[in-house]
């Protein structure tokens, strides 16, 4: 592939605290939870809730959790995103940078570096590392990157890759990353996705009359599906299960990482991990397709806390399947999408 410097790529992930110290974790949580697309309450109420209640209580516990999974090189999510950058850069022959929605490096830092090192830059392709559309994940990352781009009036064109929850290359990468683990004896595969408030699903329904209102709404065709996280994660799970030939009674979907007391998408992963052993499903595989890079939510919440809960409630074996990280098929998919857009 011919090297070119007029088109650049930015891989954009969630972000991470700069360290496991409580002040750094507190700073990160403040930025994250003050995002109006994460906690979509009026600003003053959100500010009081986040800075006076949630963060002071949560920061010390989160810092301890981060310490339990922190690598020598730093935050697993940051390290893995940099590894993905390196792998994509090797095959793409275009300049590739990373950016985070919260923390560092920022989208502005990525844009500035690309432009400084490639003065003839004409276009930047942004890939939010979120396969599914949710206002608190894909939408906030894409919109924030666009806002920074417009505010600084960059001379290049910005092209954003849309959600890829049903893209064959993504589905194939997830399925093949899981396949080796299916060779072991197992009773059930749990697809655990990051949860969102039910209110967000209704709020994102562009028709105003489909999501959670129509019977079996995720399988009834609607324009609402373009922005419906619930539909998209179910679609991903069904496509992956079909590709792997998983029997219908051997897999299910659940939602993790609930915050607050309002209703979130169900069933909750925490509850299912307690219930599955009692249903005779004692050898469990867990995969988290909404995360393309292993992070606190997979390495600590699922692999440590989730495993403890499952085993404590009568489970025999628990295996968390790693995220895509730098799986060769995932790297190939990213390279293919970016190369195609670059023309």
Coordinates of N, CA and C in Angstrom, one line a residue, residues 25-232:
X25 N -8.3 10.3 39.7 CA -9.6 9.5 39.5 C -10.8 10.5 39.6
X26 N -10.7 11.3 40.6 CA -11.8 12.3 40.9 C -11.9 13.3 39.7
X27 N -10.8 13.7 39.2 CA -10.8 14.7 38.1 C -11.4 14.0 36.8
X28 N -11.0 12.7 36.6 CA -11.6 12.0 35.5 C -13.1 11.8 35.6
X29 N -13.5 11.4 36.8 CA -14.9 11.1 37.0 C -15.8 12.4 36.9
X30 N -15.2 13.5 37.3 CA -15.9 14.8 37.2 C -16.1 15.1 35.7
X31 N -15.1 14.9 34.9 CA -15.2 15.2 33.5 C -16.2 14.3 32.8
X32 N -16.1 13.0 33.2 CA -17.0 12.0 32.6 C -18.4 12.2 33.0
X33 N -18.7 12.3 34.2 CA -20.1 12.3 34.7 C -20.7 13.7 34.5
X34 N -19.9 14.8 34.3 CA -20.5 16.1 34.0 C -20.9 16.2 32.5
X35 N -20.6 15.2 31.7 CA -21.0 15.2 30.3 C -22.5 15.1 30.3
X36 N -23.1 16.1 29.6 CA -24.6 16.1 29.5 C -25.2 15.0 28.8
X37 N -24.4 14.2 28.1 CA -25.0 13.0 27.4 C -24.8 11.8 28.2
X38 N -24.1 11.9 29.3 CA -23.9 10.7 30.2 C -25.0 10.9 31.3
X39 N -25.0 12.0 32.0 CA -26.1 12.3 33.0 C -26.8 13.5 32.4
X40 N -27.9 13.2 31.8 CA -28.6 14.3 31.0 C -29.6 15.0 31.8
X41 N -29.2 15.5 33.0 CA -30.1 16.4 33.8 C -29.7 17.8 33.6
X42 N -30.5 18.8 34.0 CA -30.1 20.2 33.9 C -28.8 20.4 34.6
X43 N -28.0 21.4 34.1 CA -26.6 21.6 34.5 C -26.5 21.7 36.1
X44 N -27.2 22.6 36.7 CA -27.1 22.8 38.1 C -27.3 21.6 38.9
X45 N -28.4 20.9 38.6 CA -28.7 19.6 39.3 C -27.6 18.6 39.1
X46 N -27.1 18.5 37.8 CA -26.1 17.5 37.5 C -24.8 17.9 38.2
X47 N -24.5 19.2 38.3 CA -23.3 19.6 39.0 C -23.3 19.2 40.5
X48 N -24.4 19.5 41.1 CA -24.6 19.1 42.5 C -24.5 17.6 42.7
X49 N -25.2 16.9 41.9 CA -25.2 15.4 42.0 C -23.9 14.8 41.8
X50 N -23.1 15.3 40.8 CA -21.8 14.7 40.5 C -20.8 15.2 41.5
X51 N -20.6 16.5 41.7 CA -19.5 17.0 42.4 C -19.7 16.9 44.0
X52 N -20.9 16.8 44.4 CA -21.2 16.8 45.8 C -21.6 15.4 46.4
X53 N -22.1 14.6 45.5 CA -22.6 13.3 46.0 C -21.8 12.1 45.3
X54 N -21.9 12.0 44.0 CA -21.4 10.8 43.3 C -19.9 10.7 43.4
X55 N -19.2 11.7 42.9 CA -17.7 11.6 42.8 C -17.0 11.5 44.2
X56 N -17.4 12.3 45.2 CA -16.8 12.1 46.5 C -16.9 10.7 47.1
X57 N -18.0 10.1 46.8 CA -18.2 8.7 47.3 C -17.6 7.7 46.4
X58 N -17.6 7.9 45.1 CA -17.1 6.9 44.2 C -15.6 6.9 43.9
X59 N -15.0 8.1 44.0 CA -13.6 8.2 43.6 C -12.6 7.3 44.4
X60 N -12.7 7.2 45.7 CA -11.8 6.3 46.5 C -12.0 4.9 46.1
X61 N -13.2 4.5 45.9 CA -13.5 3.1 45.5 C -13.0 2.8 44.1
X62 N -13.3 3.8 43.2 CA -12.8 3.6 41.8 C -11.3 3.6 41.7
X63 N -10.6 4.4 42.5 CA -9.2 4.4 42.6 C -8.6 3.1 43.0
X64 N -9.3 2.5 44.0 CA -8.9 1.1 44.4 C -9.1 0.1 43.3
X65 N -10.2 0.2 42.6 CA -10.5 -0.7 41.5 C -9.5 -0.6 40.4
X66 N -9.1 0.7 40.0 CA -8.1 0.9 39.0 C -6.8 0.3 39.4
X67 N -6.4 0.5 40.7 CA -5.1 0.0 41.2 C -5.1 -1.5 41.0
X68 N -6.2 -2.2 41.1 CA -6.2 -3.7 41.0 C -6.0 -4.2 39.6
X69 N -6.2 -3.3 38.6 CA -6.1 -3.8 37.2 C -5.0 -3.0 36.4
X70 N -4.4 -2.0 37.1 CA -3.4 -1.1 36.4 C -2.2 -1.9 36.0
X71 N -1.7 -1.7 34.8 CA -0.5 -2.3 34.3 C 0.7 -1.5 34.6
X72 N 1.9 -2.1 34.5 CA 3.1 -1.4 34.7 C 3.3 -0.3 33.7
X73 N 2.7 -0.5 32.5 CA 2.8 0.6 31.4 C 1.8 1.7 31.6
X74 N 0.8 1.4 32.5 CA -0.3 2.4 32.7 C -1.7 1.8 32.6
X75 N -2.6 2.6 32.3 CA -4.0 2.2 32.2 C -4.2 1.2 31.0
X76 N -4.8 0.0 31.3 CA -5.0 -1.0 30.3 C -5.6 -0.4 29.0
X77 N -6.7 0.4 29.2 CA -7.4 0.9 28.0 C -6.5 1.8 27.2
X78 N -5.7 2.6 27.8 CA -4.8 3.5 27.1 C -3.7 2.7 26.4
X79 N -3.1 1.7 27.1 CA -2.0 0.9 26.6 C -2.6 0.1 25.4
X80 N -3.7 -0.5 25.5 CA -4.3 -1.3 24.4 C -4.7 -0.4 23.2
X81 N -5.2 0.8 23.5 CA -5.5 1.7 22.3 C -4.2 2.1 21.6
X82 N -3.1 2.3 22.3 CA -1.9 2.6 21.7 C -1.4 1.4 20.9
X83 N -1.6 0.2 21.4 CA -1.2 -1.0 20.7 C -2.0 -1.2 19.4
X84 N -3.3 -0.8 19.5 CA -4.1 -0.9 18.2 C -3.6 0.2 17.2
X85 N -3.3 1.4 17.7 CA -2.8 2.4 16.9 C -1.5 1.9 16.1
X86 N -0.6 1.3 16.8 CA 0.6 0.8 16.2 C 0.3 -0.3 15.2
X87 N -0.6 -1.2 15.5 CA -0.9 -2.3 14.6 C -1.6 -1.7 13.3
X88 N -2.5 -0.8 13.5 CA -3.2 -0.2 12.3 C -2.2 0.6 11.5
X89 N -1.4 1.4 12.2 CA -0.4 2.2 11.5 C 0.5 1.3 10.6
X90 N 0.9 0.2 11.1 CA 1.8 -0.7 10.4 C 1.2 -1.2 9.1
X91 N -0.1 -1.4 9.0 CA -0.8 -1.9 7.8 C -1.4 -0.9 7.0
X92 N -1.7 0.3 7.5 CA -2.5 1.3 6.8 C -1.6 2.3 6.0
X93 N -0.4 2.5 6.4 CA 0.5 3.4 5.6 C -0.1 4.8 5.6
X94 N -0.8 5.2 6.6 CA -1.3 6.6 6.8 C -1.0 7.0 8.3
X95 N -0.8 8.3 8.6 CA -0.6 8.6 10.0 C -1.8 8.3 10.8
X96 N -1.6 7.7 12.0 CA -2.6 7.3 12.9 C -2.3 7.9 14.3
X97 N -3.3 8.5 14.8 CA -3.2 9.0 16.2 C -4.4 8.5 17.0
X98 N -4.3 8.7 18.3 CA -5.4 8.3 19.2 C -5.9 9.5 20.0
X99 N -7.1 9.5 20.4 CA -7.7 10.5 21.2 C -8.7 9.9 22.2
X100 N -9.0 10.6 23.3 CA -9.9 10.1 24.3 C -11.0 11.1 24.5
X101 N -12.2 10.6 24.8 CA -13.3 11.5 25.0 C -13.1 12.2 26.3
X102 N -12.5 11.5 27.3 CA -12.2 12.1 28.6 C -10.8 11.9 28.9
X103 N -10.1 12.9 29.6 CA -8.7 12.7 29.9 C -7.8 13.0 28.7
X104 N -6.7 12.4 28.6 CA -5.7 12.7 27.6 C -5.4 11.4 26.8
X105 N -4.9 11.5 25.5 CA -4.8 12.8 24.8 C -6.2 13.2 24.2
X106 N -6.4 14.5 24.1 CA -7.7 15.0 23.6 C -7.7 15.0 22.1
X107 N -8.9 15.1 21.5 CA -9.1 15.2 20.1 C -8.2 16.4 19.5
X108 N -8.2 17.5 20.2 CA -7.4 18.6 19.7 C -5.9 18.3 19.6
X109 N -5.4 17.5 20.6 CA -4.0 17.1 20.6 C -3.7 16.2 19.4
X110 N -4.7 15.3 19.1 CA -4.5 14.4 18.0 C -4.6 15.1 16.6
X111 N -5.5 16.0 16.5 CA -5.6 16.8 15.3 C -4.4 17.7 15.0
X112 N -3.9 18.3 16.1 CA -2.7 19.2 16.0 C -1.5 18.4 15.6
X113 N -1.3 17.2 16.2 CA -0.1 16.4 15.9 C -0.2 16.0 14.4
X114 N -1.3 15.6 14.0 CA -1.5 15.1 12.6 C -1.1 16.3 11.6
X115 N -1.7 17.4 11.9 CA -1.4 18.6 11.1 C 0.0 19.1 11.1
X116 N 0.6 19.1 12.3 CA 2.0 19.5 12.4 C 2.9 18.6 11.6
X117 N 2.7 17.3 11.7 CA 3.6 16.3 11.1 C 3.2 16.1 9.6
X118 N 2.0 16.5 9.2 CA 1.6 16.3 7.8 C 0.9 17.6 7.4
X119 N 1.7 18.7 7.0 CA 1.1 20.0 6.7 C 0.2 19.9 5.5
X120 N 0.3 18.9 4.6 CA -0.6 18.8 3.5 C -1.9 18.0 3.7
X121 N -2.2 17.8 5.0 CA -3.3 17.0 5.4 C -4.6 17.6 4.9
X122 N -5.4 16.8 4.2 CA -6.7 17.2 3.6 C -7.9 16.6 4.3
X123 N -7.7 15.5 5.0 CA -8.8 14.8 5.6 C -8.4 14.0 6.8
X124 N -9.2 14.0 7.8 CA -9.0 13.1 9.0 C -10.2 12.2 9.1
X125 N -9.9 10.9 9.2 CA -11.0 9.9 9.4 C -11.0 9.6 10.9
X126 N -12.1 9.8 11.5 CA -12.3 9.5 13.0 C -13.1 8.2 13.2
X127 N -12.5 7.3 13.9 CA -13.2 6.1 14.2 C -13.4 6.0 15.7
X128 N -14.7 6.3 16.2 CA -15.0 6.2 17.6 C -15.0 4.7 17.9
X129 N -14.3 4.3 18.9 CA -14.1 2.9 19.2 C -15.3 2.3 20.1
X130 N -16.5 2.7 19.6 CA -17.8 2.2 20.1 C -18.6 1.6 19.0
X131 N -18.8 0.3 19.0 CA -19.5 -0.3 17.9 C -21.0 0.1 17.8
X132 N -21.6 0.4 18.9 CA -23.0 0.7 19.0 C -23.4 2.1 19.3
X133 N -24.5 2.6 18.8 CA -24.9 4.0 19.1 C -25.6 4.1 20.4
X134 N -25.0 5.0 21.3 CA -25.7 5.4 22.5 C -25.3 6.8 22.7
X135 N -26.2 7.6 23.3 CA -25.9 9.0 23.5 C -24.7 9.2 24.5
X136 N -24.5 8.2 25.4 CA -23.5 8.3 26.4 C -22.2 7.7 26.0
X137 N -22.1 7.2 24.8 CA -20.8 6.6 24.3 C -20.5 7.1 22.9
X138 N -21.0 6.4 21.9 CA -20.7 6.8 20.5 C -21.0 8.3 20.2
X139 N -22.3 8.7 20.6 CA -22.7 10.0 20.3 C -21.8 11.1 20.9
X140 N -21.6 11.0 22.2 CA -20.8 12.0 22.9 C -19.4 12.1 22.3
X141 N -18.8 10.9 22.0 CA -17.4 10.9 21.4 C -17.4 11.6 20.0
X142 N -18.3 11.2 19.2 CA -18.4 11.8 17.8 C -18.7 13.3 17.9
X143 N -19.7 13.7 18.7 CA -20.1 15.1 18.7 C -19.0 16.0 19.3
X144 N -18.3 15.5 20.4 CA -17.2 16.2 21.0 C -16.1 16.4 20.0
X145 N -15.8 15.4 19.2 CA -14.7 15.5 18.2 C -15.1 16.5 17.2
X146 N -16.3 16.5 16.8 CA -16.8 17.5 15.8 C -16.8 18.9 16.3
X147 N -17.2 19.1 17.6 CA -17.2 20.4 18.2 C -15.8 21.0 18.3
X148 N -14.8 20.2 18.7 CA -13.4 20.6 18.7 C -12.9 21.0 17.3
X149 N -13.3 20.2 16.4 CA -12.9 20.4 15.0 C -13.4 21.8 14.5
X150 N -14.7 22.0 14.7 CA -15.3 23.3 14.3 C -14.8 24.5 15.0
X151 N -14.6 24.3 16.3 CA -14.1 25.4 17.2 C -12.7 25.9 16.8
X152 N -11.9 25.0 16.4 CA -10.5 25.4 16.0 C -10.3 25.6 14.5
X153 N -11.4 25.4 13.8 CA -11.4 25.7 12.4 C -10.3 25.1 11.6
X154 N -10.1 23.8 11.8 CA -9.0 23.1 11.1 C -9.2 23.1 9.6
X155 N -8.1 23.1 8.8 CA -8.2 23.2 7.4 C -8.6 21.9 6.6
X156 N -8.6 20.8 7.4 CA -8.9 19.5 6.7 C -10.4 19.1 6.9
X157 N -10.8 18.2 6.1 CA -12.2 17.6 6.2 C -12.2 16.6 7.3
X158 N -13.3 16.5 8.1 CA -13.4 15.5 9.1 C -14.5 14.5 8.7
X159 N -14.1 13.2 8.6 CA -15.1 12.2 8.3 C -15.2 11.2 9.4
X160 N -16.4 11.0 9.9 CA -16.6 10.1 11.1 C -17.2 8.8 10.6
X161 N -16.6 7.7 11.0 CA -17.1 6.4 10.7 C -18.3 6.1 11.6
X162 N -19.5 5.7 11.0 CA -20.7 5.4 11.8 C -20.6 4.1 12.6
X163 N -21.5 3.9 13.5 CA -21.5 2.6 14.3 C -21.4 1.4 13.4
X164 N -20.8 0.4 13.9 CA -20.5 -0.8 13.0 C -20.9 -2.1 13.7
X165 N -22.0 -2.0 14.4 CA -22.5 -3.1 15.2 C -22.9 -4.3 14.4
X166 N -23.2 -4.1 13.1 CA -23.6 -5.2 12.3 C -22.7 -5.4 11.1
X167 N -21.6 -4.7 11.0 CA -20.6 -4.8 9.9 C -20.0 -6.2 9.9
X168 N -20.0 -6.9 8.8 CA -19.5 -8.2 8.7 C -18.1 -8.4 9.3
X169 N -17.2 -7.4 9.0 CA -15.9 -7.5 9.5 C -15.8 -7.5 11.0
X170 N -16.6 -6.6 11.7 CA -16.7 -6.6 13.1 C -17.2 -7.8 13.7
X171 N -18.4 -8.3 13.1 CA -19.0 -9.5 13.6 C -18.0 -10.7 13.5
X172 N -17.3 -10.8 12.4 CA -16.4 -11.9 12.2 C -15.2 -11.8 13.2
X173 N -14.8 -10.6 13.5 CA -13.7 -10.5 14.4 C -14.1 -10.9 15.8
X174 N -15.3 -10.5 16.2 CA -15.8 -10.9 17.6 C -16.0 -12.4 17.6
X175 N -16.6 -13.0 16.6 CA -16.9 -14.4 16.6 C -15.6 -15.2 16.6
X176 N -14.6 -14.8 15.8 CA -13.4 -15.6 15.8 C -12.6 -15.4 17.0
X177 N -12.7 -14.2 17.7 CA -12.0 -14.0 19.0 C -12.6 -14.9 20.0
X178 N -13.9 -15.3 19.9 CA -14.5 -16.2 20.9 C -14.3 -17.6 20.6
X179 N -14.1 -18.0 19.3 CA -14.2 -19.4 18.9 C -13.2 -20.3 19.7
X180 N -12.0 -19.9 20.0 CA -11.1 -20.8 20.7 C -11.7 -21.2 22.1
X181 N -12.4 -20.2 22.7 CA -12.9 -20.5 24.1 C -14.1 -21.4 24.0
X182 N -14.7 -21.6 22.9 CA -15.9 -22.5 22.8 C -15.4 -23.9 22.7
X183 N -14.1 -24.1 22.6 CA -13.6 -25.5 22.5 C -13.6 -26.2 23.9
X184 N -13.7 -25.3 24.9 CA -13.7 -25.9 26.3 C -15.2 -26.2 26.7
X185 N -15.3 -27.0 27.7 CA -16.7 -27.4 28.1 C -17.4 -26.1 28.8
X186 N -18.5 -25.8 28.3 CA -19.3 -24.7 28.9 C -20.8 -24.9 28.8
X187 N -21.5 -24.3 29.7 CA -22.9 -24.4 29.7 C -23.7 -23.2 29.1
X188 N -23.0 -22.1 29.1 CA -23.7 -20.9 28.6 C -22.7 -19.8 28.3
X189 N -23.1 -19.0 27.3 CA -22.3 -17.8 26.9 C -23.2 -16.6 27.2
X190 N -22.6 -15.6 28.0 CA -23.3 -14.4 28.4 C -22.7 -13.3 27.7
X191 N -23.5 -12.6 26.8 CA -23.0 -11.4 26.2 C -23.4 -10.2 27.1
X192 N -22.4 -9.6 27.7 CA -22.6 -8.6 28.7 C -22.2 -7.2 28.1
X193 N -23.2 -6.3 28.0 CA -23.0 -5.0 27.4 C -23.1 -3.9 28.4
X194 N -22.4 -2.8 28.2 CA -22.5 -1.7 29.1 C -24.0 -1.2 29.1
X195 N -24.6 -1.0 30.3 CA -26.0 -0.6 30.3 C -26.2 0.9 30.1
X196 N -27.4 1.2 29.8 CA -27.8 2.6 29.7 C -29.2 2.8 30.3
X197 N -29.5 4.0 30.8 CA -30.9 4.2 31.4 C -31.9 3.9 30.3
X198 N -33.0 3.3 30.7 CA -34.2 3.1 29.8 C -34.6 4.5 29.2
X199 N -34.5 5.5 30.1 CA -34.9 6.8 29.6 C -34.1 7.3 28.4
X200 N -32.8 6.9 28.3 CA -32.0 7.2 27.1 C -32.5 6.5 25.8
X201 N -33.0 5.3 26.0 CA -33.6 4.6 24.8 C -34.8 5.3 24.3
X202 N -35.7 5.7 25.2 CA -36.9 6.4 24.8 C -36.5 7.8 24.2
X203 N -35.6 8.5 24.8 CA -35.2 9.8 24.4 C -34.5 9.8 23.0
X204 N -33.9 8.7 22.7 CA -33.2 8.6 21.4 C -34.1 8.1 20.3
X205 N -35.3 7.7 20.6 CA -36.3 7.2 19.6 C -36.7 8.4 18.7
X206 N -36.2 8.5 17.5 CA -36.5 9.6 16.6 C -38.0 9.5 16.1
X207 N -38.6 8.4 16.2 CA -40.0 8.3 15.8 C -41.0 8.7 17.0
X208 N -40.4 8.6 18.2 CA -41.3 8.9 19.4 C -42.3 7.9 19.7
X209 N -42.4 6.8 18.9 CA -43.4 5.8 19.1 C -43.0 4.4 18.9
X210 N -41.7 4.1 18.9 CA -41.3 2.7 18.6 C -40.6 2.0 19.8
X211 N -39.5 2.6 20.2 CA -38.7 1.9 21.2 C -39.4 1.7 22.5
X212 N -39.4 0.4 23.0 CA -40.1 0.0 24.2 C -41.6 0.3 24.2
X213 N -42.1 0.6 23.1 CA -43.6 0.8 22.9 C -44.2 -0.2 22.0
X214 N -43.5 -0.6 21.0 CA -44.0 -1.7 20.1 C -43.6 -3.0 20.6
X215 N -44.5 -4.0 20.5 CA -44.1 -5.4 20.9 C -43.0 -5.9 20.1
X216 N -42.0 -6.4 20.8 CA -40.7 -6.9 20.2 C -40.1 -5.9 19.3
X217 N -40.0 -4.7 19.9 CA -39.6 -3.5 19.1 C -38.2 -3.7 18.4
X218 N -37.3 -4.4 19.0 CA -36.0 -4.6 18.4 C -36.0 -5.3 17.1
X219 N -37.1 -6.1 16.9 CA -37.1 -6.9 15.7 C -38.2 -6.4 14.7
X220 N -38.8 -5.4 15.0 CA -39.8 -4.7 14.1 C -39.1 -3.6 13.4
X221 N -38.9 -3.6 12.1 CA -38.2 -2.6 11.4 C -38.7 -1.2 11.7
X222 N -37.7 -0.3 11.9 CA -38.0 1.1 12.2 C -36.8 2.0 12.0
X223 N -37.1 3.2 11.6 CA -36.0 4.2 11.5 C -35.3 4.4 12.9
X224 N -36.0 4.1 13.9 CA -35.5 4.3 15.3 C -34.2 3.5 15.5
X225 N -34.1 2.4 14.8 CA -33.0 1.4 15.1 C -31.6 2.1 14.8
X226 N -31.6 3.1 14.0 CA -30.3 3.7 13.6 C -29.6 4.3 14.9
X227 N -30.5 4.7 15.9 CA -29.9 5.3 17.1 C -30.3 4.5 18.3
X228 N -30.7 3.3 18.2 CA -31.2 2.5 19.3 C -30.1 1.5 19.8
X229 N -29.6 1.8 20.9 CA -28.5 0.9 21.5 C -29.1 -0.5 21.8
X230 N -30.3 -0.6 22.3 CA -30.9 -1.9 22.7 C -31.0 -2.8 21.4
X231 N -31.5 -2.2 20.4 CA -31.6 -3.0 19.1 C -30.3 -3.4 18.6
X232 N -29.3 -2.5 18.6 CA -28.0 -2.8 18.0 C -27.2 -3.8 18.8

